[in-house]
Structures are given as C-alpha cells and as structure tokens.
C-alpha cells in the first residue's frame, strides 16, 4: 500500500499534470508492493504504467514554474534557466560525470522500476568563479526543471530551533516539487561538528540536515551543494552525496575553448594563443569571461570589428593585478 507521502506526491503529480512524475511514483509504489510480497499488485501497476507510456514520446516539456510557499519566499529563489552543459567550460572527467547524472535523472523511472535510485545528491567544490553555480543552472536547463536557490543567510538564524524548522520546510518543498535545489556556500551549513567555537545549535542543525539527506525524496529532486571551502565541511556530508566534483582554474586548452566561444568571429586566424593562455593562466572562468566582455565592449565602442590578442592579454593581466590587490586588503 502506498505511504501517505507517496499518495500526496501522486495526487500532486496528477494535479500539476506532470505525467512522468506520476508514473515514476506509481513505479515506486509497485516496488514497495513487491518487497512486501504482493507481486500480483506490483505487476498490475507496472502493466498500467506501461500502457500509459505506450505510443507516446518521453515528455520533454518543462513543468510549470513552481513558486515556493509563502513561508519559504525569503529562503528560496526560483528561476527557469535555459543554460546547457555546452555553455560551461568543463574538463572531460567532470563533463562525463555530469552527463551520467543527467542520464540517471532523465531515465529515473527505468531505474526505479528495477528498484534502484537515480543520483539525487551532488557536491561541487572548488575556488570561486570556476563554474559551480553555472553548472547547477545547466543541470536545471538540461533536465527542464526549475532551479531553486537557497539563501543560507536567511535560512540560518540565531534563534534556538528556528533554523532546523526552516530546514524541514525546505525539504518538504524538495519532496513535493521536483527541481534542482542549489545550496550555495554550503560550508555555512555543513561546518564540522567538532570545530572549536561551534555552537551546539549548529551541530543540531547539521545533524538534522544529515537525516534529511538520507530521506528518499519521492520527486527525485536534485540537491546540489557548492562550496569554496571543502576543508570546513563535516566528513559525514561527503558520504551523503552520490558524487563529489572538484572544480579548478581552466587549463590552457580550456582557456582557448572559453575565449573562442566568447570572441567568436572577432579574432583573426593568426591569433597568438600562447600569449593568451599564458596571460590567463591562474584566472577563474568567471574572471576570463569578465575580462573578455570588457574588451569586446571597448572594441564595439571604438568601432573595431576585431579583438587583438594584445588587448586580451592586457585585460587578463589587469584582472590578475586587481584580484591580487583585493587579496592583500
């Protein structure tokens, strides 16, 4: 028999006309029935699901953009990104693993039918500006799902028990509305429990968070944690994520790919790439994008159609000097 949560999720899928979610949840009920020895009921549900899918192409239209409930409006911001993986410069390993995740999510019903769960938790770690937040947008775009971004500054409060209560509301939303949920600056929530000076309230919040992560969310929502400081995270968190992706500054090859995609036809065929990569090495993806954008805007205002490697190299060097000056403050 379906649990109360499964019944609620089934009804919600029907009301929102999300056929794929409805059928996926029905398969979860079938798997539960089979585990309890009611194979005839499980087979009947699977047969009905197969009938529902026969003769129809997989649904690729996006679900209606769901807004957070009133009590969550200050904690969660919702958007509907059109970003794709091709918009993010990624190393081959990270790209392969993200494509695998998308495949798991896209074919989650097949996995559920065989009693397996798709990947629903990933952790992105690395320096600022290396593409972590953009990756979350790309995953939402590829899966045709809304992106819900958690504002940890409003989630975490100084009042006893309030943060854990808000966190419960967030996970209720995760269990009821399928989407990509981004916990940015994740270290603010997942700090090590034995860290000196840490208050008992945050330890309780982290324990609650670990328990929430263990729950099987019936919607197969994707939870994405992103942090610049993985060394601050509690070790137990790493075990709760299906995959941990480590981002870094772009390589020389990735710099060329990124700059090419940005300047497009504004460069000559005899472009001096070694000088470009040398000047940009050590910059984040975000820094490179900003520097190139500044050069292109100057070229437009100056009436020039081409962007020279000298201008780009100078812009990258200036970006490094600016970054170093800020770090010394």
PDB file of C-alpha atoms in Angstrom:
ATOM      1  CA  UNK A   1       0.000   0.000   0.000  1.00  0.00           C
ATOM      2  CA  UNK A   2       1.266   3.474  -0.848  1.00  0.00           C
ATOM      3  CA  UNK A   3       2.545   5.561   2.038  1.00  0.00           C
ATOM      4  CA  UNK A   4       0.900   8.859   2.919  1.00  0.00           C
ATOM      5  CA  UNK A   5       3.792  10.800   1.333  1.00  0.00           C
ATOM      6  CA  UNK A   6       3.536   8.764  -1.862  1.00  0.00           C
ATOM      7  CA  UNK A   7      -0.214   9.396  -2.042  1.00  0.00           C
ATOM      8  CA  UNK A   8       0.303  13.133  -1.612  1.00  0.00           C
ATOM      9  CA  UNK A   9       3.017  13.139  -4.288  1.00  0.00           C
ATOM     10  CA  UNK A  10       0.825  11.085  -6.651  1.00  0.00           C
ATOM     11  CA  UNK A  11      -2.075  13.488  -6.280  1.00  0.00           C
ATOM     12  CA  UNK A  12       0.229  16.479  -6.736  1.00  0.00           C
ATOM     13  CA  UNK A  13       1.687  14.966  -9.915  1.00  0.00           C
ATOM     14  CA  UNK A  14      -1.833  14.469 -11.259  1.00  0.00           C
ATOM     15  CA  UNK A  15      -2.975  17.992 -10.337  1.00  0.00           C
ATOM     16  CA  UNK A  16       0.166  19.553 -11.894  1.00  0.00           C
ATOM     17  CA  UNK A  17      -0.275  17.317 -14.958  1.00  0.00           C
ATOM     18  CA  UNK A  18       3.261  16.022 -14.615  1.00  0.00           C
ATOM     19  CA  UNK A  19       2.666  12.604 -16.181  1.00  0.00           C
ATOM     20  CA  UNK A  20       6.277  11.479 -15.847  1.00  0.00           C
ATOM     21  CA  UNK A  21       6.363  12.234 -12.133  1.00  0.00           C
ATOM     22  CA  UNK A  22       3.005  10.497 -11.639  1.00  0.00           C
ATOM     23  CA  UNK A  23       4.132   7.327 -13.428  1.00  0.00           C
ATOM     24  CA  UNK A  24       7.516   7.309 -11.669  1.00  0.00           C
ATOM     25  CA  UNK A  25       5.801   7.476  -8.294  1.00  0.00           C
ATOM     26  CA  UNK A  26       3.456   4.682  -9.361  1.00  0.00           C
ATOM     27  CA  UNK A  27       6.509   2.511 -10.049  1.00  0.00           C
ATOM     28  CA  UNK A  28       7.818   3.318  -6.569  1.00  0.00           C
ATOM     29  CA  UNK A  29       4.537   2.031  -5.149  1.00  0.00           C
ATOM     30  CA  UNK A  30       4.887  -1.094  -7.303  1.00  0.00           C
ATOM     31  CA  UNK A  31       8.400  -1.709  -5.976  1.00  0.00           C
ATOM     32  CA  UNK A  32       7.133  -1.285  -2.411  1.00  0.00           C
ATOM     33  CA  UNK A  33       4.309  -3.763  -3.025  1.00  0.00           C
ATOM     34  CA  UNK A  34       6.751  -6.288  -4.486  1.00  0.00           C
ATOM     35  CA  UNK A  35       9.028  -6.017  -1.440  1.00  0.00           C
ATOM     36  CA  UNK A  36       6.033  -6.810   0.775  1.00  0.00           C
ATOM     37  CA  UNK A  37       5.206  -9.930  -1.191  1.00  0.00           C
ATOM     38  CA  UNK A  38       2.258  -8.533  -3.151  1.00  0.00           C
ATOM     39  CA  UNK A  39       3.748  -9.314  -6.555  1.00  0.00           C
ATOM     40  CA  UNK A  40       0.354  -9.505  -8.298  1.00  0.00           C
ATOM     41  CA  UNK A  41      -0.428  -5.905  -7.310  1.00  0.00           C
ATOM     42  CA  UNK A  42       3.078  -4.790  -8.338  1.00  0.00           C
ATOM     43  CA  UNK A  43       2.703  -6.461 -11.740  1.00  0.00           C
ATOM     44  CA  UNK A  44      -0.689  -4.836 -12.291  1.00  0.00           C
ATOM     45  CA  UNK A  45       0.709  -1.367 -11.502  1.00  0.00           C
ATOM     46  CA  UNK A  46       3.675  -1.913 -13.836  1.00  0.00           C
ATOM     47  CA  UNK A  47       1.295  -3.088 -16.578  1.00  0.00           C
ATOM     48  CA  UNK A  48      -0.799   0.074 -16.213  1.00  0.00           C
ATOM     49  CA  UNK A  49       2.317   2.255 -16.285  1.00  0.00           C
ATOM     50  CA  UNK A  50       3.482   0.533 -19.472  1.00  0.00           C
ATOM     51  CA  UNK A  51       0.063   1.160 -21.012  1.00  0.00           C
ATOM     52  CA  UNK A  52       0.256   4.795 -20.012  1.00  0.00           C
ATOM     53  CA  UNK A  53       3.616   5.183 -21.724  1.00  0.00           C
ATOM     54  CA  UNK A  54       2.900   3.124 -24.839  1.00  0.00           C
ATOM     55  CA  UNK A  55       2.656   5.074 -28.059  1.00  0.00           C
ATOM     56  CA  UNK A  56       3.862   8.333 -26.516  1.00  0.00           C
ATOM     57  CA  UNK A  57       7.232  10.032 -26.715  1.00  0.00           C
ATOM     58  CA  UNK A  58       9.048  10.904 -23.475  1.00  0.00           C
ATOM     59  CA  UNK A  59       7.801  14.207 -22.129  1.00  0.00           C
ATOM     60  CA  UNK A  60      10.361  16.920 -22.613  1.00  0.00           C
ATOM     61  CA  UNK A  61       8.211  19.972 -21.951  1.00  0.00           C
ATOM     62  CA  UNK A  62       9.207  21.798 -18.778  1.00  0.00           C
ATOM     63  CA  UNK A  63       6.951  21.536 -15.764  1.00  0.00           C
ATOM     64  CA  UNK A  64       5.187  24.759 -14.791  1.00  0.00           C
ATOM     65  CA  UNK A  65       7.477  27.017 -12.773  1.00  0.00           C
ATOM     66  CA  UNK A  66       6.529  26.428  -9.161  1.00  0.00           C
ATOM     67  CA  UNK A  67       6.941  29.202  -6.666  1.00  0.00           C
ATOM     68  CA  UNK A  68       7.994  28.494  -3.078  1.00  0.00           C
ATOM     69  CA  UNK A  69       5.266  28.584  -0.454  1.00  0.00           C
ATOM     70  CA  UNK A  70       4.769  31.867   1.382  1.00  0.00           C
ATOM     71  CA  UNK A  71       6.904  30.858   4.361  1.00  0.00           C
ATOM     72  CA  UNK A  72       9.784  29.963   2.022  1.00  0.00           C
ATOM     73  CA  UNK A  73       9.777  33.037  -0.211  1.00  0.00           C
ATOM     74  CA  UNK A  74      12.570  34.675   1.795  1.00  0.00           C
ATOM     75  CA  UNK A  75      14.657  31.481   1.802  1.00  0.00           C
ATOM     76  CA  UNK A  76      14.290  30.143  -1.751  1.00  0.00           C
ATOM     77  CA  UNK A  77      14.518  31.996  -5.062  1.00  0.00           C
ATOM     78  CA  UNK A  78      13.104  30.279  -8.151  1.00  0.00           C
ATOM     79  CA  UNK A  79      14.180  30.588 -11.781  1.00  0.00           C
ATOM     80  CA  UNK A  80      13.925  28.633 -15.011  1.00  0.00           C
ATOM     81  CA  UNK A  81      17.399  28.556 -16.623  1.00  0.00           C
ATOM     82  CA  UNK A  82      17.929  27.839 -20.300  1.00  0.00           C
ATOM     83  CA  UNK A  83      21.626  27.165 -19.746  1.00  0.00           C
ATOM     84  CA  UNK A  84      23.064  23.929 -21.153  1.00  0.00           C
ATOM     85  CA  UNK A  85      26.228  21.958 -20.390  1.00  0.00           C
ATOM     86  CA  UNK A  86      27.709  23.272 -23.626  1.00  0.00           C
ATOM     87  CA  UNK A  87      27.593  26.762 -22.080  1.00  0.00           C
ATOM     88  CA  UNK A  88      30.017  25.688 -19.341  1.00  0.00           C
ATOM     89  CA  UNK A  89      33.708  25.003 -19.957  1.00  0.00           C
ATOM     90  CA  UNK A  90      34.314  21.678 -18.225  1.00  0.00           C
ATOM     91  CA  UNK A  91      37.138  19.197 -18.007  1.00  0.00           C
ATOM     92  CA  UNK A  92      36.456  15.814 -19.660  1.00  0.00           C
ATOM     93  CA  UNK A  93      36.074  13.977 -16.326  1.00  0.00           C
ATOM     94  CA  UNK A  94      33.553  16.430 -14.869  1.00  0.00           C
ATOM     95  CA  UNK A  95      31.653  16.577 -18.152  1.00  0.00           C
ATOM     96  CA  UNK A  96      31.370  12.780 -18.307  1.00  0.00           C
ATOM     97  CA  UNK A  97      30.127  12.552 -14.732  1.00  0.00           C
ATOM     98  CA  UNK A  98      27.556  15.311 -15.249  1.00  0.00           C
ATOM     99  CA  UNK A  99      26.274  13.620 -18.411  1.00  0.00           C
ATOM    100  CA  UNK A 100      25.929  10.411 -16.389  1.00  0.00           C
ATOM    101  CA  UNK A 101      23.933  12.260 -13.742  1.00  0.00           C
ATOM    102  CA  UNK A 102      21.626  13.750 -16.392  1.00  0.00           C
ATOM    103  CA  UNK A 103      21.089  10.290 -17.851  1.00  0.00           C
ATOM    104  CA  UNK A 104      20.193   8.932 -14.384  1.00  0.00           C
ATOM    105  CA  UNK A 105      17.706  11.761 -13.837  1.00  0.00           C
ATOM    106  CA  UNK A 106      16.221  11.584 -17.331  1.00  0.00           C
ATOM    107  CA  UNK A 107      15.667   7.826 -17.070  1.00  0.00           C
ATOM    108  CA  UNK A 108      14.881   7.708 -13.373  1.00  0.00           C
ATOM    109  CA  UNK A 109      11.651   5.775 -13.988  1.00  0.00           C
ATOM    110  CA  UNK A 110      13.607   2.888 -15.527  1.00  0.00           C
ATOM    111  CA  UNK A 111      15.946   2.781 -12.527  1.00  0.00           C
ATOM    112  CA  UNK A 112      13.015   2.930 -10.093  1.00  0.00           C
ATOM    113  CA  UNK A 113      11.326   0.088 -11.953  1.00  0.00           C
ATOM    114  CA  UNK A 114      14.349  -2.074 -11.151  1.00  0.00           C
ATOM    115  CA  UNK A 115      14.459  -0.987  -7.527  1.00  0.00           C
ATOM    116  CA  UNK A 116      17.334   1.475  -7.979  1.00  0.00           C
ATOM    117  CA  UNK A 117      17.520   5.155  -7.138  1.00  0.00           C
ATOM    118  CA  UNK A 118      18.941   7.759  -9.528  1.00  0.00           C
ATOM    119  CA  UNK A 119      21.667  10.119  -8.375  1.00  0.00           C
ATOM    120  CA  UNK A 120      19.924  12.912  -6.456  1.00  0.00           C
ATOM    121  CA  UNK A 121      22.764  14.468  -4.402  1.00  0.00           C
ATOM    122  CA  UNK A 122      25.981  16.009  -5.762  1.00  0.00           C
ATOM    123  CA  UNK A 123      28.599  18.229  -4.160  1.00  0.00           C
ATOM    124  CA  UNK A 124      30.609  20.768  -6.170  1.00  0.00           C
ATOM    125  CA  UNK A 125      33.849  22.013  -4.614  1.00  0.00           C
ATOM    126  CA  UNK A 126      36.490  24.415  -5.886  1.00  0.00           C
ATOM    127  CA  UNK A 127      37.671  28.047  -5.986  1.00  0.00           C
ATOM    128  CA  UNK A 128      35.220  30.894  -6.647  1.00  0.00           C
ATOM    129  CA  UNK A 129      34.320  31.561 -10.279  1.00  0.00           C
ATOM    130  CA  UNK A 130      35.179  28.091 -11.588  1.00  0.00           C
ATOM    131  CA  UNK A 131      31.663  27.231 -12.790  1.00  0.00           C
ATOM    132  CA  UNK A 132      29.906  25.596  -9.831  1.00  0.00           C
ATOM    133  CA  UNK A 133      26.814  27.811  -9.795  1.00  0.00           C
ATOM    134  CA  UNK A 134      26.685  27.821 -13.600  1.00  0.00           C
ATOM    135  CA  UNK A 135      26.737  24.019 -13.509  1.00  0.00           C
ATOM    136  CA  UNK A 136      23.614  23.987 -11.312  1.00  0.00           C
ATOM    137  CA  UNK A 137      21.881  26.235 -13.864  1.00  0.00           C
ATOM    138  CA  UNK A 138      22.998  23.935 -16.695  1.00  0.00           C
ATOM    139  CA  UNK A 139      21.629  20.863 -14.916  1.00  0.00           C
ATOM    140  CA  UNK A 140      18.269  22.588 -14.482  1.00  0.00           C
ATOM    141  CA  UNK A 141      18.315  23.614 -18.141  1.00  0.00           C
ATOM    142  CA  UNK A 142      19.204  20.151 -19.393  1.00  0.00           C
ATOM    143  CA  UNK A 143      16.510  18.493 -17.241  1.00  0.00           C
ATOM    144  CA  UNK A 144      13.858  21.152 -17.999  1.00  0.00           C
ATOM    145  CA  UNK A 145      13.443  21.758 -14.270  1.00  0.00           C
ATOM    146  CA  UNK A 146      13.181  24.912 -12.160  1.00  0.00           C
ATOM    147  CA  UNK A 147      16.279  25.977 -10.252  1.00  0.00           C
ATOM    148  CA  UNK A 148      15.628  26.732  -6.583  1.00  0.00           C
ATOM    149  CA  UNK A 149      18.490  28.583  -4.921  1.00  0.00           C
ATOM    150  CA  UNK A 150      18.687  28.530  -1.120  1.00  0.00           C
ATOM    151  CA  UNK A 151      19.596  31.783   0.614  1.00  0.00           C
ATOM    152  CA  UNK A 152      21.547  30.467   3.573  1.00  0.00           C
ATOM    153  CA  UNK A 153      21.827  33.948   5.084  1.00  0.00           C
ATOM    154  CA  UNK A 154      18.069  33.913   5.708  1.00  0.00           C
ATOM    155  CA  UNK A 155      17.876  30.189   6.458  1.00  0.00           C
ATOM    156  CA  UNK A 156      20.358  30.328   9.336  1.00  0.00           C
ATOM    157  CA  UNK A 157      19.126  32.335  12.319  1.00  0.00           C
ATOM    158  CA  UNK A 158      20.346  32.867  15.865  1.00  0.00           C
ATOM    159  CA  UNK A 159      17.134  31.671  17.459  1.00  0.00           C
ATOM    160  CA  UNK A 160      17.133  28.227  19.034  1.00  0.00           C
ATOM    161  CA  UNK A 161      15.413  25.652  16.838  1.00  0.00           C
ATOM    162  CA  UNK A 162      14.312  28.099  14.127  1.00  0.00           C
ATOM    163  CA  UNK A 163      16.961  27.084  11.580  1.00  0.00           C
ATOM    164  CA  UNK A 164      16.086  23.393  11.855  1.00  0.00           C
ATOM    165  CA  UNK A 165      12.394  24.243  11.462  1.00  0.00           C
ATOM    166  CA  UNK A 166      13.094  26.246   8.310  1.00  0.00           C
ATOM    167  CA  UNK A 167      15.270  23.423   7.011  1.00  0.00           C
ATOM    168  CA  UNK A 168      12.383  20.987   7.469  1.00  0.00           C
ATOM    169  CA  UNK A 169      10.190  23.288   5.368  1.00  0.00           C
ATOM    170  CA  UNK A 170      12.855  23.344   2.663  1.00  0.00           C
ATOM    171  CA  UNK A 171      12.979  19.551   2.487  1.00  0.00           C
ATOM    172  CA  UNK A 172       9.182  19.365   2.448  1.00  0.00           C
ATOM    173  CA  UNK A 173       9.402  21.532  -0.675  1.00  0.00           C
ATOM    174  CA  UNK A 174      12.110  19.246  -2.127  1.00  0.00           C
ATOM    175  CA  UNK A 175       9.857  16.223  -1.552  1.00  0.00           C
ATOM    176  CA  UNK A 176       6.805  17.854  -3.124  1.00  0.00           C
ATOM    177  CA  UNK A 177       8.137  19.934  -6.050  1.00  0.00           C
ATOM    178  CA  UNK A 178      10.692  18.389  -8.382  1.00  0.00           C
ATOM    179  CA  UNK A 179      13.559  20.704  -9.240  1.00  0.00           C
ATOM    180  CA  UNK A 180      17.263  21.414  -8.872  1.00  0.00           C
ATOM    181  CA  UNK A 181      17.942  22.774  -5.373  1.00  0.00           C
ATOM    182  CA  UNK A 182      21.215  24.674  -5.006  1.00  0.00           C
ATOM    183  CA  UNK A 183      22.763  25.070  -1.542  1.00  0.00           C
ATOM    184  CA  UNK A 184      25.434  27.636  -2.403  1.00  0.00           C
ATOM    185  CA  UNK A 185      28.219  28.475   0.091  1.00  0.00           C
ATOM    186  CA  UNK A 186      27.392  25.116   1.576  1.00  0.00           C
ATOM    187  CA  UNK A 187      30.104  25.360   4.237  1.00  0.00           C
ATOM    188  CA  UNK A 188      27.904  27.847   6.135  1.00  0.00           C
ATOM    189  CA  UNK A 189      25.555  24.955   6.868  1.00  0.00           C
ATOM    190  CA  UNK A 190      27.839  21.931   6.852  1.00  0.00           C
ATOM    191  CA  UNK A 191      30.663  23.060   9.147  1.00  0.00           C
ATOM    192  CA  UNK A 192      32.459  20.288  11.029  1.00  0.00           C
ATOM    193  CA  UNK A 193      30.634  19.340  14.209  1.00  0.00           C
ATOM    194  CA  UNK A 194      33.836  19.168  16.254  1.00  0.00           C
ATOM    195  CA  UNK A 195      35.138  22.558  15.108  1.00  0.00           C
ATOM    196  CA  UNK A 196      36.295  24.673  18.019  1.00  0.00           C
ATOM    197  CA  UNK A 197      33.947  27.523  18.862  1.00  0.00           C
ATOM    198  CA  UNK A 198      30.990  25.958  17.022  1.00  0.00           C
ATOM    199  CA  UNK A 199      27.756  26.407  18.937  1.00  0.00           C
ATOM    200  CA  UNK A 200      25.558  23.466  19.845  1.00  0.00           C
ATOM    201  CA  UNK A 201      22.665  24.819  17.785  1.00  0.00           C
ATOM    202  CA  UNK A 202      24.607  24.484  14.520  1.00  0.00           C
ATOM    203  CA  UNK A 203      25.617  20.950  15.441  1.00  0.00           C
ATOM    204  CA  UNK A 204      21.934  20.110  15.856  1.00  0.00           C
ATOM    205  CA  UNK A 205      21.145  21.762  12.525  1.00  0.00           C
ATOM    206  CA  UNK A 206      23.846  19.723  10.797  1.00  0.00           C
ATOM    207  CA  UNK A 207      22.560  16.503  12.368  1.00  0.00           C
ATOM    208  CA  UNK A 208      19.069  17.353  11.109  1.00  0.00           C
ATOM    209  CA  UNK A 209      20.429  18.111   7.662  1.00  0.00           C
ATOM    210  CA  UNK A 210      22.233  14.760   7.516  1.00  0.00           C
ATOM    211  CA  UNK A 211      18.992  12.991   8.416  1.00  0.00           C
ATOM    212  CA  UNK A 212      17.035  14.909   5.779  1.00  0.00           C
ATOM    213  CA  UNK A 213      19.600  13.937   3.128  1.00  0.00           C
ATOM    214  CA  UNK A 214      19.046  10.272   3.972  1.00  0.00           C
ATOM    215  CA  UNK A 215      15.347  10.515   3.124  1.00  0.00           C
ATOM    216  CA  UNK A 216      14.230   9.200  -0.255  1.00  0.00           C
ATOM    217  CA  UNK A 217      12.540  12.198  -1.864  1.00  0.00           C
ATOM    218  CA  UNK A 218       9.701  10.845  -3.972  1.00  0.00           C
ATOM    219  CA  UNK A 219      10.102  13.509  -6.641  1.00  0.00           C
ATOM    220  CA  UNK A 220      13.776  12.655  -7.371  1.00  0.00           C
ATOM    221  CA  UNK A 221      14.668  16.324  -6.924  1.00  0.00           C
ATOM    222  CA  UNK A 222      18.353  17.058  -7.439  1.00  0.00           C
ATOM    223  CA  UNK A 223      20.189  18.543  -4.431  1.00  0.00           C
ATOM    224  CA  UNK A 224      23.385  20.411  -5.359  1.00  0.00           C
ATOM    225  CA  UNK A 225      25.791  21.597  -2.685  1.00  0.00           C
ATOM    226  CA  UNK A 226      28.512  24.075  -3.709  1.00  0.00           C
ATOM    227  CA  UNK A 227      31.420  25.307  -1.607  1.00  0.00           C
ATOM    228  CA  UNK A 228      34.732  27.120  -1.942  1.00  0.00           C
ATOM    229  CA  UNK A 229      35.958  25.599   1.330  1.00  0.00           C
ATOM    230  CA  UNK A 230      35.583  21.801   1.357  1.00  0.00           C
ATOM    231  CA  UNK A 231      38.081  21.582   4.223  1.00  0.00           C
ATOM    232  CA  UNK A 232      35.446  23.117   6.516  1.00  0.00           C
ATOM    233  CA  UNK A 233      32.786  20.515   5.753  1.00  0.00           C
ATOM    234  CA  UNK A 234      31.923  17.745   8.167  1.00  0.00           C
ATOM    235  CA  UNK A 235      33.280  14.436   6.858  1.00  0.00           C
ATOM    236  CA  UNK A 236      29.878  12.771   7.209  1.00  0.00           C
ATOM    237  CA  UNK A 237      28.491  15.046   4.486  1.00  0.00           C
ATOM    238  CA  UNK A 238      30.725  13.586   1.788  1.00  0.00           C
ATOM    239  CA  UNK A 239      29.146  10.161   2.321  1.00  0.00           C
ATOM    240  CA  UNK A 240      25.660  11.586   1.756  1.00  0.00           C
ATOM    241  CA  UNK A 241      26.408  12.780  -1.784  1.00  0.00           C
ATOM    242  CA  UNK A 242      26.287  10.442  -4.760  1.00  0.00           C
ATOM    243  CA  UNK A 243      29.159  12.291  -6.431  1.00  0.00           C
ATOM    244  CA  UNK A 244      31.707  14.952  -5.479  1.00  0.00           C
ATOM    245  CA  UNK A 245      33.011  17.058  -8.371  1.00  0.00           C
ATOM    246  CA  UNK A 246      36.190  19.094  -7.902  1.00  0.00           C
ATOM    247  CA  UNK A 247      36.481  22.262  -9.981  1.00  0.00           C
ATOM    248  CA  UNK A 248      39.706  24.164 -10.659  1.00  0.00           C
ATOM    249  CA  UNK A 249      41.003  27.020 -12.763  1.00  0.00           C
ATOM    250  CA  UNK A 250      40.798  26.294 -16.512  1.00  0.00           C
ATOM    251  CA  UNK A 251      43.702  24.617 -18.277  1.00  0.00           C
ATOM    252  CA  UNK A 252      45.387  26.135 -21.351  1.00  0.00           C
ATOM    253  CA  UNK A 253      43.107  24.073 -23.623  1.00  0.00           C
ATOM    254  CA  UNK A 254      40.016  25.125 -21.685  1.00  0.00           C
ATOM    255  CA  UNK A 255      41.124  28.784 -21.810  1.00  0.00           C
ATOM    256  CA  UNK A 256      41.340  28.576 -25.613  1.00  0.00           C
ATOM    257  CA  UNK A 257      37.920  26.943 -25.801  1.00  0.00           C
ATOM    258  CA  UNK A 258      36.350  29.533 -23.493  1.00  0.00           C
ATOM    259  CA  UNK A 259      37.901  32.573 -25.213  1.00  0.00           C
ATOM    260  CA  UNK A 260      36.974  31.187 -28.649  1.00  0.00           C
ATOM    261  CA  UNK A 261      33.348  30.780 -27.612  1.00  0.00           C
ATOM    262  CA  UNK A 262      33.271  34.336 -26.275  1.00  0.00           C
ATOM    263  CA  UNK A 263      35.005  36.287 -29.056  1.00  0.00           C
ATOM    264  CA  UNK A 264      33.696  34.129 -31.913  1.00  0.00           C
ATOM    265  CA  UNK A 265      34.413  35.947 -35.212  1.00  0.00           C
ATOM    266  CA  UNK A 266      36.101  38.919 -33.622  1.00  0.00           C
ATOM    267  CA  UNK A 267      39.566  37.335 -33.846  1.00  0.00           C
ATOM    268  CA  UNK A 268      41.877  36.793 -36.787  1.00  0.00           C
ATOM    269  CA  UNK A 269      43.034  33.368 -37.947  1.00  0.00           C
ATOM    270  CA  UNK A 270      46.600  34.195 -36.938  1.00  0.00           C
ATOM    271  CA  UNK A 271      45.661  34.607 -33.287  1.00  0.00           C
ATOM    272  CA  UNK A 272      48.582  34.228 -30.855  1.00  0.00           C
ATOM    273  CA  UNK A 273      47.061  31.666 -28.479  1.00  0.00           C
ATOM    274  CA  UNK A 274      50.230  31.007 -26.398  1.00  0.00           C
ATOM    275  CA  UNK A 275      50.304  34.639 -25.253  1.00  0.00           C
ATOM    276  CA  UNK A 276      46.614  34.463 -24.396  1.00  0.00           C
ATOM    277  CA  UNK A 277      46.834  31.265 -22.371  1.00  0.00           C
ATOM    278  CA  UNK A 278      49.947  32.471 -20.564  1.00  0.00           C
ATOM    279  CA  UNK A 279      48.253  35.724 -19.560  1.00  0.00           C
ATOM    280  CA  UNK A 280      45.013  33.984 -18.496  1.00  0.00           C
ATOM    281  CA  UNK A 281      46.560  31.067 -16.583  1.00  0.00           C
ATOM    282  CA  UNK A 282      45.547  31.274 -12.932  1.00  0.00           C
ATOM    283  CA  UNK A 283      42.324  33.148 -13.597  1.00  0.00           C
ATOM    284  CA  UNK A 284      38.935  31.602 -12.911  1.00  0.00           C
ATOM    285  CA  UNK A 285      36.355  31.038 -15.635  1.00  0.00           C
ATOM    286  CA  UNK A 286      34.345  33.975 -14.282  1.00  0.00           C
ATOM    287  CA  UNK A 287      37.395  36.288 -14.381  1.00  0.00           C
ATOM    288  CA  UNK A 288      38.131  35.329 -18.001  1.00  0.00           C
ATOM    289  CA  UNK A 289      34.513  35.914 -19.050  1.00  0.00           C
ATOM    290  CA  UNK A 290      34.505  39.358 -17.389  1.00  0.00           C
ATOM    291  CA  UNK A 291      37.830  40.382 -18.948  1.00  0.00           C
ATOM    292  CA  UNK A 292      36.805  39.281 -22.454  1.00  0.00           C
ATOM    293  CA  UNK A 293      33.455  41.020 -22.109  1.00  0.00           C
ATOM    294  CA  UNK A 294      35.215  44.288 -21.193  1.00  0.00           C
ATOM    295  CA  UNK A 295      37.486  44.042 -24.243  1.00  0.00           C
ATOM    296  CA  UNK A 296      34.576  43.301 -26.600  1.00  0.00           C
ATOM    297  CA  UNK A 297      32.562  46.247 -25.286  1.00  0.00           C
ATOM    298  CA  UNK A 298      35.558  48.558 -25.765  1.00  0.00           C
ATOM    299  CA  UNK A 299      36.006  47.226 -29.322  1.00  0.00           C
ATOM    300  CA  UNK A 300      32.337  47.910 -30.101  1.00  0.00           C
ATOM    301  CA  UNK A 301      32.525  51.476 -28.791  1.00  0.00           C
ATOM    302  CA  UNK A 302      35.795  52.099 -30.688  1.00  0.00           C
ATOM    303  CA  UNK A 303      34.218  50.896 -33.944  1.00  0.00           C
ATOM    304  CA  UNK A 304      36.681  47.990 -34.280  1.00  0.00           C
ATOM    305  CA  UNK A 305      35.483  44.655 -35.602  1.00  0.00           C
ATOM    306  CA  UNK A 306      38.466  42.592 -34.420  1.00  0.00           C
ATOM    307  CA  UNK A 307      39.805  41.824 -30.964  1.00  0.00           C
ATOM    308  CA  UNK A 308      43.577  41.585 -30.737  1.00  0.00           C
ATOM    309  CA  UNK A 309      45.488  39.166 -28.529  1.00  0.00           C
ATOM    310  CA  UNK A 310      47.373  42.124 -27.057  1.00  0.00           C
ATOM    311  CA  UNK A 311      44.174  43.699 -25.746  1.00  0.00           C
ATOM    312  CA  UNK A 312      43.004  40.390 -24.319  1.00  0.00           C
ATOM    313  CA  UNK A 313      46.365  39.621 -22.708  1.00  0.00           C
ATOM    314  CA  UNK A 314      46.454  43.086 -21.155  1.00  0.00           C
ATOM    315  CA  UNK A 315      42.916  42.609 -19.831  1.00  0.00           C
ATOM    316  CA  UNK A 316      43.824  39.252 -18.258  1.00  0.00           C
ATOM    317  CA  UNK A 317      46.951  40.695 -16.641  1.00  0.00           C
ATOM    318  CA  UNK A 318      44.946  43.650 -15.309  1.00  0.00           C
ATOM    319  CA  UNK A 319      42.392  41.219 -13.899  1.00  0.00           C
ATOM    320  CA  UNK A 320      45.158  39.336 -12.068  1.00  0.00           C
ATOM    321  CA  UNK A 321      46.586  42.556 -10.615  1.00  0.00           C
ATOM    322  CA  UNK A 322      43.123  43.605  -9.456  1.00  0.00           C
ATOM    323  CA  UNK A 323      42.491  40.224  -7.845  1.00  0.00           C
ATOM    324  CA  UNK A 324      45.880  40.220  -6.107  1.00  0.00           C
ATOM    325  CA  UNK A 325      45.278  43.748  -4.797  1.00  0.00           C
ATOM    326  CA  UNK A 326      41.936  42.672  -3.318  1.00  0.00           C
ATOM    327  CA  UNK A 327      43.534  39.646  -1.656  1.00  0.00           C
ATOM    328  CA  UNK A 328      46.079  41.883   0.056  1.00  0.00           C
ATOM    329  CA  UNK A 329      43.371  44.054   1.659  1.00  0.00           C
TER     330      UNK A 329
END
